[in-house]
């Protein structure tokens, strides 16, 4: 228990706060580091960083374009011809195999299989989405698809 009383922060790790307005000897007296007059020297001065002194602010001077859709799902595209090149390793494929093989770097909000290319073997594929063309080609070749939610 004695040892806990002796604990102290490392030397130089704690710095005393600047005490302003405590007389001329402190070097931070009189105007309390705020200079003379002006909006920022007054009490309650709380000016937004974007305030430009009454001038029309930059965010209102520039034209607005487009919009931001926060609910948009951004999918990584993967085509059937890419999958057929990988099919030599096995006919069952999923996200982890595609990442190991370097076909995709980042899954974003998921992987969607698109229909470019032909399917010559029955593939079993797990992905977040399938285009109508890809779905038809895989099923016509006798393959299976599993949609991950």
Coordinates of N, CA, C and O in Angstrom, one line a residue:
X1 N 0.8 -1.2 0.0 CA 0.0 0.0 0.0 C 0.9 1.3 0.0 O 0.5 2.3 -0.6
X2 N 2.0 1.2 0.6 CA 2.9 2.3 0.7 C 3.4 2.7 -0.7 O 3.6 3.9 -1.0
X3 N 3.6 1.8 -1.6 CA 4.1 2.0 -2.9 C 3.2 2.9 -3.7 O 3.6 3.7 -4.5
X4 N 1.9 2.7 -3.5 CA 0.9 3.5 -4.3 C 1.0 5.0 -4.0 O 0.7 5.8 -4.9
X5 N 1.3 5.3 -2.8 CA 1.5 6.7 -2.4 C 2.6 7.4 -3.1 O 2.6 8.6 -3.3
X6 N 3.6 6.6 -3.5 CA 4.8 7.2 -4.1 C 4.7 7.3 -5.6 O 5.7 7.8 -6.2
X7 N 3.6 6.9 -6.2 CA 3.5 7.0 -7.7 C 3.5 8.4 -8.1 O 2.8 9.2 -7.5
X8 N 4.2 8.7 -9.2 CA 4.2 10.1 -9.7 C 4.3 10.0 -11.2 O 4.9 9.0 -11.8
X9 N 3.8 11.0 -12.0 CA 3.9 11.0 -13.4 C 5.4 11.1 -13.8 O 6.2 11.7 -13.0
X10 N 5.8 10.7 -15.0 CA 7.2 10.8 -15.4 C 7.6 12.3 -15.5 O 6.7 13.1 -15.8
X11 N 8.8 12.6 -15.3 CA 9.3 13.9 -15.3 C 9.1 14.5 -16.7 O 9.5 13.9 -17.7
X12 N 8.5 15.7 -16.7 CA 8.2 16.4 -18.0 C 7.0 16.0 -18.7 O 6.7 16.5 -19.8
X13 N 6.3 15.0 -18.2 CA 5.1 14.5 -18.9 C 3.8 15.4 -18.6 O 2.9 15.4 -19.4
X14 N 3.9 16.1 -17.5 CA 2.7 17.0 -17.1 C 3.1 18.4 -17.2 O 4.2 18.8 -16.7
X15 N 2.3 19.2 -17.9 CA 2.7 20.6 -18.1 C 1.6 21.5 -17.4 O 0.4 21.2 -17.5
X16 N 2.0 22.5 -16.7 CA 1.1 23.4 -16.0 C 0.3 24.2 -17.0 O 0.9 24.6 -18.0
X17 N -1.0 24.4 -16.8 CA -1.8 25.2 -17.8 C -1.3 26.7 -17.8 O -0.8 27.2 -16.8
X18 N -1.5 27.4 -18.9 CA -1.2 28.8 -19.0 C -2.2 29.6 -18.2 O -3.4 29.5 -18.4
X19 N -1.8 30.3 -17.2 CA -2.7 31.1 -16.4 C -2.7 32.5 -16.8 O -1.6 33.2 -16.6
X20 N -3.7 33.0 -17.5 CA -3.7 34.3 -18.1 C -4.5 35.3 -17.2 O -5.3 34.9 -16.4
X21 N -4.1 36.6 -17.3 CA -4.8 37.6 -16.5 C -4.4 37.6 -15.1 O -5.2 37.9 -14.2
X22 N -3.2 37.3 -14.8 CA -2.7 37.2 -13.4 C -1.6 38.2 -13.1 O -0.6 37.9 -12.4
X23 N -1.7 39.4 -13.7 CA -0.7 40.5 -13.4 C 0.4 40.5 -14.5 O 0.6 39.6 -15.2
X24 N 1.1 41.7 -14.5 CA 2.1 42.0 -15.5 C 3.3 41.1 -15.3 O 4.0 40.8 -16.3
X25 N 3.6 40.6 -14.1 CA 4.8 39.8 -13.9 C 4.7 38.4 -14.6 O 5.7 37.8 -14.9
X26 N 3.5 38.0 -14.9 CA 3.4 36.6 -15.5 C 3.7 36.7 -17.0 O 3.9 35.6 -17.6
X27 N 3.6 37.9 -17.6 CA 3.8 37.9 -19.0 C 2.5 37.7 -19.7 O 2.4 37.8 -21.0
X28 N 1.4 37.3 -19.0 CA 0.1 37.0 -19.6 C -1.0 37.9 -18.9 O -2.1 37.5 -18.8
X29 N -0.6 39.1 -18.5 CA -1.5 39.9 -17.7 C -2.3 40.9 -18.7 O -2.3 40.7 -19.9
X30 N -2.9 41.9 -18.1 CA -3.6 42.9 -18.8 C -4.6 42.4 -19.8 O -5.7 42.1 -19.5
X31 N -4.1 42.2 -21.1 CA -5.1 41.8 -22.1 C -5.3 40.2 -22.2 O -6.0 39.7 -23.1
X32 N -4.6 39.5 -21.3 CA -4.8 38.1 -21.2 C -4.5 37.4 -22.6 O -5.3 36.5 -23.0
X33 N -3.4 37.8 -23.3 CA -3.0 37.2 -24.5 C -4.0 37.4 -25.7 O -3.9 36.7 -26.7
X34 N -4.9 38.3 -25.5 CA -5.9 38.5 -26.6 C -5.6 39.8 -27.4 O -6.4 40.1 -28.3
X35 N -4.6 40.5 -27.2 CA -4.3 41.7 -28.0 C -5.2 42.8 -27.6 O -5.8 42.8 -26.5
X36 N -5.3 43.9 -28.4 CA -6.1 45.0 -28.1 C -7.4 45.0 -29.0 O -7.3 44.9 -30.2
X37 N -8.5 45.3 -28.4 CA -9.8 45.5 -29.1 C -10.1 44.4 -30.1 O -9.5 43.3 -30.1
X38 N -11.1 44.5 -30.9 CA -11.5 43.6 -31.9 C -12.4 42.5 -31.4 O -12.5 42.2 -30.2
X39 N -13.0 41.8 -32.3 CA -14.0 40.8 -32.0 C -13.5 39.7 -31.2 O -14.1 39.2 -30.2
X40 N -12.3 39.2 -31.5 CA -11.7 38.1 -30.8 C -11.3 38.4 -29.3 O -11.0 37.5 -28.6
X41 N -11.2 39.7 -29.0 CA -10.7 40.0 -27.7 C -11.9 40.2 -26.7 O -11.7 40.2 -25.5
X42 N -13.1 40.2 -27.2 CA -14.3 40.4 -26.4 C -14.7 39.1 -25.7 O -14.4 38.0 -26.1
X43 N -15.4 39.3 -24.6 CA -15.9 38.1 -23.9 C -16.9 37.5 -24.7 O -17.7 38.1 -25.4
X44 N -17.0 36.2 -24.6 CA -18.0 35.4 -25.4 C -17.7 35.3 -26.9 O -18.5 34.9 -27.7
X45 N -16.4 35.7 -27.2 CA -16.0 35.6 -28.7 C -15.9 34.1 -29.0 O -15.1 33.4 -28.5
X46 N -16.8 33.7 -29.8 CA -16.9 32.2 -30.2 C -17.2 32.2 -31.7 O -18.3 32.1 -32.1
X47 N -16.2 32.4 -32.5 CA -16.4 32.6 -34.0 C -16.1 31.3 -34.7 O -15.1 30.7 -34.5
X48 N -17.0 30.9 -35.5 CA -16.9 29.7 -36.3 C -15.7 29.8 -37.2 O -15.4 30.8 -37.7
X49 N -14.9 28.7 -37.4 CA -13.7 28.7 -38.2 C -14.1 29.1 -39.7 O -13.2 29.7 -40.4
X50 N -15.3 28.9 -40.1 CA -15.7 29.2 -41.5 C -16.1 30.7 -41.6 O -16.4 31.1 -42.7
X51 N -16.2 31.4 -40.5 CA -16.7 32.8 -40.6 C -15.6 33.7 -41.3 O -14.4 33.6 -40.9
X52 N -16.1 34.5 -42.3 CA -15.1 35.3 -43.1 C -15.3 36.8 -42.9 O -15.2 37.6 -43.8
X53 N -15.8 37.2 -41.7 CA -15.9 38.6 -41.4 C -17.1 39.2 -42.1 O -17.1 40.4 -42.3
X54 N -18.1 38.5 -42.4 CA -19.3 39.0 -43.1 C -19.2 38.9 -44.6 O -20.3 39.0 -45.2
X55 N -18.1 38.6 -45.1 CA -18.0 38.3 -46.6 C -18.7 37.0 -46.9 O -18.8 36.2 -46.0
X56 N -19.3 36.9 -48.1 CA -20.0 35.7 -48.4 C -19.1 34.5 -48.3 O -18.0 34.4 -48.9
X57 N -19.4 33.5 -47.4 CA -18.5 32.4 -47.2 C -18.2 31.5 -48.4 O -19.1 31.4 -49.3
X58 N -17.1 30.9 -48.4 CA -16.7 30.1 -49.5 C -17.7 29.0 -49.9 O -18.0 28.7 -51.0
X59 N -18.3 28.3 -48.8 CA -19.2 27.3 -49.1 C -20.5 27.8 -49.7 O -21.3 27.0 -50.2
X60 N -20.8 29.1 -49.6 CA -22.0 29.7 -50.3 C -21.6 30.3 -51.6 O -22.5 30.5 -52.5
X61 N -20.3 30.6 -51.8 CA -19.9 31.3 -53.1 C -19.8 30.2 -54.2 O -20.0 30.5 -55.4
X62 N -19.4 29.0 -53.8 CA -19.2 27.9 -54.9 C -20.6 27.3 -55.2 O -21.4 27.1 -54.4
X63 N -20.7 26.9 -56.5 CA -22.0 26.2 -56.9 C -22.0 24.8 -56.3 O -21.0 24.2 -56.0
X64 N -23.3 24.4 -56.1 CA -23.5 23.0 -55.6 C -23.8 22.1 -56.8 O -24.4 22.5 -57.8
X65 N -23.2 20.9 -56.7 CA -23.4 19.9 -57.8 C -23.7 18.5 -57.2 O -23.0 18.1 -56.2
X66 N -24.7 17.8 -57.7 CA -24.9 16.4 -57.3 C -25.5 16.3 -55.9 O -25.9 17.3 -55.3
X67 N -25.4 15.1 -55.4 CA -25.9 14.8 -54.1 C -25.2 13.6 -53.5 O -24.5 12.9 -54.2
X68 N -25.4 13.4 -52.2 CA -24.7 12.3 -51.6 C -25.8 11.3 -51.1 O -26.7 11.7 -50.4
X69 N -25.7 10.1 -51.5 CA -26.7 9.1 -51.1 C -26.1 8.2 -50.0 O -25.3 7.3 -50.2
X70 N -26.4 8.4 -48.7 CA -25.8 7.7 -47.6 C -26.2 6.2 -47.6 O -25.5 5.4 -46.9
X71 N -27.3 5.8 -48.2 CA -27.7 4.4 -48.2 C -27.2 3.6 -49.3 O -27.5 2.4 -49.4
X72 N -26.4 4.2 -50.2 CA -25.9 3.4 -51.4 C -25.0 2.3 -51.0 O -24.1 2.5 -50.2
X73 N -25.2 1.1 -51.6 CA -24.3 0.0 -51.4 C -23.3 0.0 -52.5 O -23.7 -0.1 -53.7
X74 N -22.0 0.1 -52.3 CA -21.0 0.1 -53.3 C -20.4 -1.3 -53.4 O -19.7 -1.8 -52.5
X75 N -20.7 -2.0 -54.5 CA -20.3 -3.4 -54.6 C -19.1 -3.5 -55.5 O -18.8 -2.7 -56.4
X76 N -18.2 -4.5 -55.2 CA -17.1 -4.8 -56.1 C -17.5 -5.8 -57.2 O -18.2 -6.8 -56.9
X77 N -17.2 -5.4 -58.4 CA -17.7 -6.3 -59.5 C -16.7 -7.4 -59.8 O -15.5 -7.2 -59.7
X78 N -17.2 -8.6 -60.2 CA -16.4 -9.7 -60.5 C -17.1 -10.4 -61.6 O -18.3 -10.8 -61.5
X79 N -16.5 -10.6 -62.8 CA -17.1 -11.2 -64.0 C -16.9 -12.7 -64.0 O -16.0 -13.2 -63.5
X80 N -17.8 -13.3 -64.8 CA -17.8 -14.8 -64.9 C -16.5 -15.2 -65.6 O -15.9 -16.3 -65.2
X81 N -15.9 -14.4 -66.6 CA -14.7 -14.9 -67.2 C -13.5 -14.9 -66.2 O -12.6 -15.8 -66.2
X82 N -13.5 -14.0 -65.2 CA -12.5 -14.0 -64.1 C -12.7 -15.3 -63.3 O -11.7 -15.9 -62.9
X83 N -13.9 -15.6 -63.0 CA -14.2 -16.8 -62.2 C -13.8 -18.1 -62.9 O -13.3 -19.0 -62.3
X84 N -14.0 -18.2 -64.2 CA -13.6 -19.4 -65.0 C -12.1 -19.5 -65.0 O -11.6 -20.6 -65.0
X85 N -11.4 -18.4 -65.0 CA -9.9 -18.5 -65.0 C -9.5 -19.1 -63.7 O -8.5 -19.8 -63.6
X86 N -10.2 -18.8 -62.6 CA -9.9 -19.3 -61.2 C -10.4 -20.7 -61.0 O -10.0 -21.4 -60.1
X87 N -11.3 -21.2 -61.8 CA -12.0 -22.4 -61.6 C -11.1 -23.6 -61.6 O -11.4 -24.7 -61.1
X88 N -9.9 -23.5 -62.1 CA -8.9 -24.6 -62.1 C -8.6 -25.1 -60.7 O -8.4 -26.3 -60.4
X89 N -8.6 -24.2 -59.7 CA -8.3 -24.5 -58.3 C -9.5 -25.3 -57.7 O -9.2 -26.0 -56.7
X90 N -10.7 -25.1 -58.1 CA -11.8 -25.8 -57.5 C -13.1 -25.1 -58.0 O -13.1 -24.0 -58.4
X91 N -14.2 -25.8 -58.0 CA -15.4 -25.3 -58.5 C -16.3 -24.6 -57.4 O -17.3 -24.0 -57.8
X92 N -15.9 -24.6 -56.2 CA -16.6 -23.9 -55.1 C -15.8 -22.7 -54.8 O -14.6 -22.7 -54.5
X93 N -16.4 -21.5 -54.9 CA -15.7 -20.2 -54.7 C -16.5 -19.3 -53.8 O -17.7 -19.3 -53.8
X94 N -15.7 -18.5 -53.0 CA -16.2 -17.5 -52.2 C -15.3 -16.3 -52.0 O -14.2 -16.3 -52.6
X95 N -15.7 -15.3 -51.2 CA -14.9 -14.1 -51.1 C -13.5 -14.3 -50.7 O -12.5 -13.7 -51.2
X96 N -13.2 -15.2 -49.7 CA -11.8 -15.4 -49.2 C -10.9 -15.9 -50.3 O -9.8 -15.5 -50.4
X97 N -11.4 -16.8 -51.2 CA -10.6 -17.3 -52.2 C -10.3 -16.2 -53.3 O -9.2 -16.2 -53.8
X98 N -11.2 -15.4 -53.5 CA -11.0 -14.3 -54.5 C -10.0 -13.3 -54.0 O -9.2 -12.8 -54.8
X99 N -10.0 -13.1 -52.7 CA -9.0 -12.1 -52.1 C -7.6 -12.8 -52.1 O -6.6 -12.1 -52.4
X100 N -7.5 -14.0 -51.8 CA -6.2 -14.7 -51.8 C -5.6 -14.8 -53.2 O -4.4 -14.6 -53.4
X101 N -6.5 -15.0 -54.2 CA -6.0 -15.1 -55.6 C -5.7 -13.7 -56.2 O -5.1 -13.6 -57.2
X102 N -6.1 -12.6 -55.5 CA -5.8 -11.3 -55.9 C -6.8 -10.7 -57.0 O -6.5 -9.7 -57.6
X103 N -7.9 -11.4 -57.1 CA -8.9 -11.0 -58.1 C -9.6 -9.7 -57.5 O -10.0 -8.9 -58.3
X104 N -9.8 -9.6 -56.2 CA -10.4 -8.4 -55.6 C -9.5 -8.0 -54.4 O -8.9 -8.9 -53.8
X105 N -9.3 -6.7 -54.3 CA -8.5 -6.2 -53.2 C -9.3 -5.9 -52.0 O -9.0 -6.1 -50.8
X106 N -10.5 -5.3 -52.2 CA -11.4 -4.8 -51.1 C -12.8 -5.1 -51.5 O -13.3 -4.8 -52.6
X107 N -13.5 -5.7 -50.5 CA -14.9 -6.1 -50.8 C -15.9 -5.0 -50.7 O -17.0 -5.1 -51.1
X108 N -15.5 -3.8 -50.2 CA -16.4 -2.6 -50.0 C -17.7 -3.1 -49.3 O -17.6 -3.6 -48.2
X109 N -18.9 -3.0 -49.9 CA -20.1 -3.4 -49.3 C -20.5 -4.8 -49.8 O -21.6 -5.3 -49.5
X110 N -19.7 -5.5 -50.5 CA -20.0 -6.8 -51.0 C -19.4 -7.0 -52.4 O -18.9 -6.1 -53.0
X111 N -19.6 -8.3 -52.9 CA -19.1 -8.6 -54.2 C -20.3 -9.0 -55.1 O -21.1 -9.8 -54.6
X112 N -20.4 -8.5 -56.3 CA -21.5 -8.8 -57.2 C -20.9 -9.5 -58.4 O -19.9 -9.0 -59.0
X113 N -21.4 -10.6 -58.8 CA -21.0 -11.4 -59.9 C -21.7 -10.9 -61.1 O -23.0 -10.9 -61.1
X114 N -21.0 -10.5 -62.2 CA -21.6 -10.0 -63.4 C -21.4 -11.0 -64.5 O -20.6 -11.9 -64.4
X115 N -22.2 -10.9 -65.6 CA -22.4 -11.9 -66.6 C -21.4 -11.9 -67.8 O -21.7 -12.6 -68.8
X116 N -20.3 -11.1 -67.8 CA -19.4 -11.2 -68.9 C -18.6 -12.5 -68.9 O -18.1 -12.9 -67.9
X117 N -18.6 -13.2 -70.1 CA -17.9 -14.4 -70.2 C -18.9 -15.6 -70.2 O -20.1 -15.4 -70.0
X118 N -18.3 -16.8 -70.4 CA -19.1 -18.0 -70.5 C -18.8 -18.9 -69.3 O -17.6 -18.9 -68.9
X119 N -19.7 -19.8 -69.0 CA -19.5 -20.8 -67.9 C -19.5 -22.1 -68.5 O -20.5 -22.6 -69.1
X120 N -18.3 -22.8 -68.5 CA -18.2 -24.1 -69.1 C -18.2 -25.3 -68.1 O -18.2 -26.5 -68.5
X121 N -18.3 -25.0 -66.8 CA -18.3 -26.0 -65.8 C -19.3 -25.6 -64.7 O -19.6 -24.4 -64.5
X122 N -19.9 -26.6 -64.0 CA -20.8 -26.2 -62.9 C -20.1 -25.6 -61.7 O -19.4 -26.3 -61.0
X123 N -20.3 -24.3 -61.5 CA -19.7 -23.6 -60.4 C -20.6 -23.5 -59.2 O -21.8 -23.3 -59.4
X124 N -20.1 -23.5 -58.0 CA -20.8 -23.2 -56.8 C -20.2 -21.9 -56.2 O -19.1 -21.9 -55.8
X125 N -21.0 -20.9 -56.3 CA -20.5 -19.5 -56.0 C -21.3 -18.9 -54.8 O -22.5 -18.9 -54.8
X126 N -20.6 -18.3 -53.9 CA -21.2 -17.5 -52.8 C -20.8 -16.1 -53.0 O -19.6 -15.8 -53.0
X127 N -21.8 -15.2 -53.1 CA -21.5 -13.8 -53.3 C -22.6 -13.0 -52.7 O -23.7 -13.5 -52.4
X128 N -22.4 -11.6 -52.7 CA -23.5 -10.7 -52.1 C -24.5 -10.4 -53.1 O -25.6 -10.0 -52.8
X129 N -24.2 -10.6 -54.4 CA -25.2 -10.3 -55.5 C -24.8 -10.9 -56.8 O -23.7 -11.2 -57.0
X130 N -25.8 -11.1 -57.6 CA -25.6 -11.7 -59.0 C -26.5 -10.9 -59.9 O -27.6 -10.6 -59.7
X131 N -25.9 -10.6 -61.1 CA -26.7 -9.9 -62.1 C -27.6 -11.0 -62.8 O -27.3 -12.2 -62.6
X132 N -28.7 -10.6 -63.4 CA -29.6 -11.6 -64.0 C -28.9 -12.5 -65.0 O -29.1 -13.7 -65.0
X133 N -28.0 -11.9 -65.8 CA -27.3 -12.7 -66.8 C -26.3 -13.7 -66.2 O -26.3 -14.9 -66.6
X134 N -25.6 -13.3 -65.2 CA -24.7 -14.2 -64.5 C -25.5 -15.3 -63.8 O -25.1 -16.5 -63.9
X135 N -26.6 -15.0 -63.2 CA -27.4 -16.0 -62.5 C -27.9 -17.1 -63.5 O -27.7 -18.3 -63.3
X136 N -28.3 -16.6 -64.7 CA -28.9 -17.5 -65.7 C -27.7 -18.4 -66.2 O -27.9 -19.7 -66.3
X137 N -26.6 -17.9 -66.5 CA -25.5 -18.7 -67.1 C -25.0 -19.7 -66.1 O -24.7 -20.8 -66.5
X138 N -24.9 -19.3 -64.8 CA -24.4 -20.3 -63.8 C -25.4 -21.4 -63.6 O -25.0 -22.6 -63.6
X139 N -26.6 -21.1 -63.5 CA -27.7 -22.1 -63.3 C -27.8 -23.0 -64.5 O -28.0 -24.2 -64.4
X140 N -27.7 -22.4 -65.8 CA -27.8 -23.2 -67.0 C -26.7 -24.2 -67.1 O -26.9 -25.3 -67.7
X141 N -25.5 -23.9 -66.6 CA -24.4 -24.8 -66.6 C -24.4 -25.8 -65.6 O -23.5 -26.6 -65.4
X142 N -25.5 -25.8 -64.7 CA -25.6 -26.8 -63.7 C -25.0 -26.4 -62.4 O -24.8 -27.2 -61.5
X143 N -24.7 -25.1 -62.2 CA -24.0 -24.6 -61.0 C -25.0 -24.2 -59.9 O -26.2 -24.3 -60.1
X144 N -24.5 -23.8 -58.8 CA -25.3 -23.4 -57.7 C -24.8 -22.0 -57.3 O -23.6 -21.7 -57.3
X145 N -25.8 -21.2 -56.9 CA -25.5 -19.8 -56.3 C -26.0 -19.7 -54.9 O -27.1 -20.2 -54.6
X146 N -25.3 -19.0 -54.1 CA -25.7 -18.7 -52.7 C -25.5 -17.2 -52.5 O -24.4 -16.7 -52.6
X147 N -26.6 -16.5 -52.2 CA -26.5 -15.1 -52.0 C -26.3 -14.8 -50.5 O -27.1 -15.2 -49.7
X148 N -25.2 -14.1 -50.2 CA -24.8 -13.7 -48.8 C -25.6 -12.4 -48.5 O -25.6 -11.5 -49.3
X149 N -26.2 -12.3 -47.4 CA -26.9 -11.1 -47.0 C -26.1 -10.2 -46.1 O -25.2 -10.7 -45.4

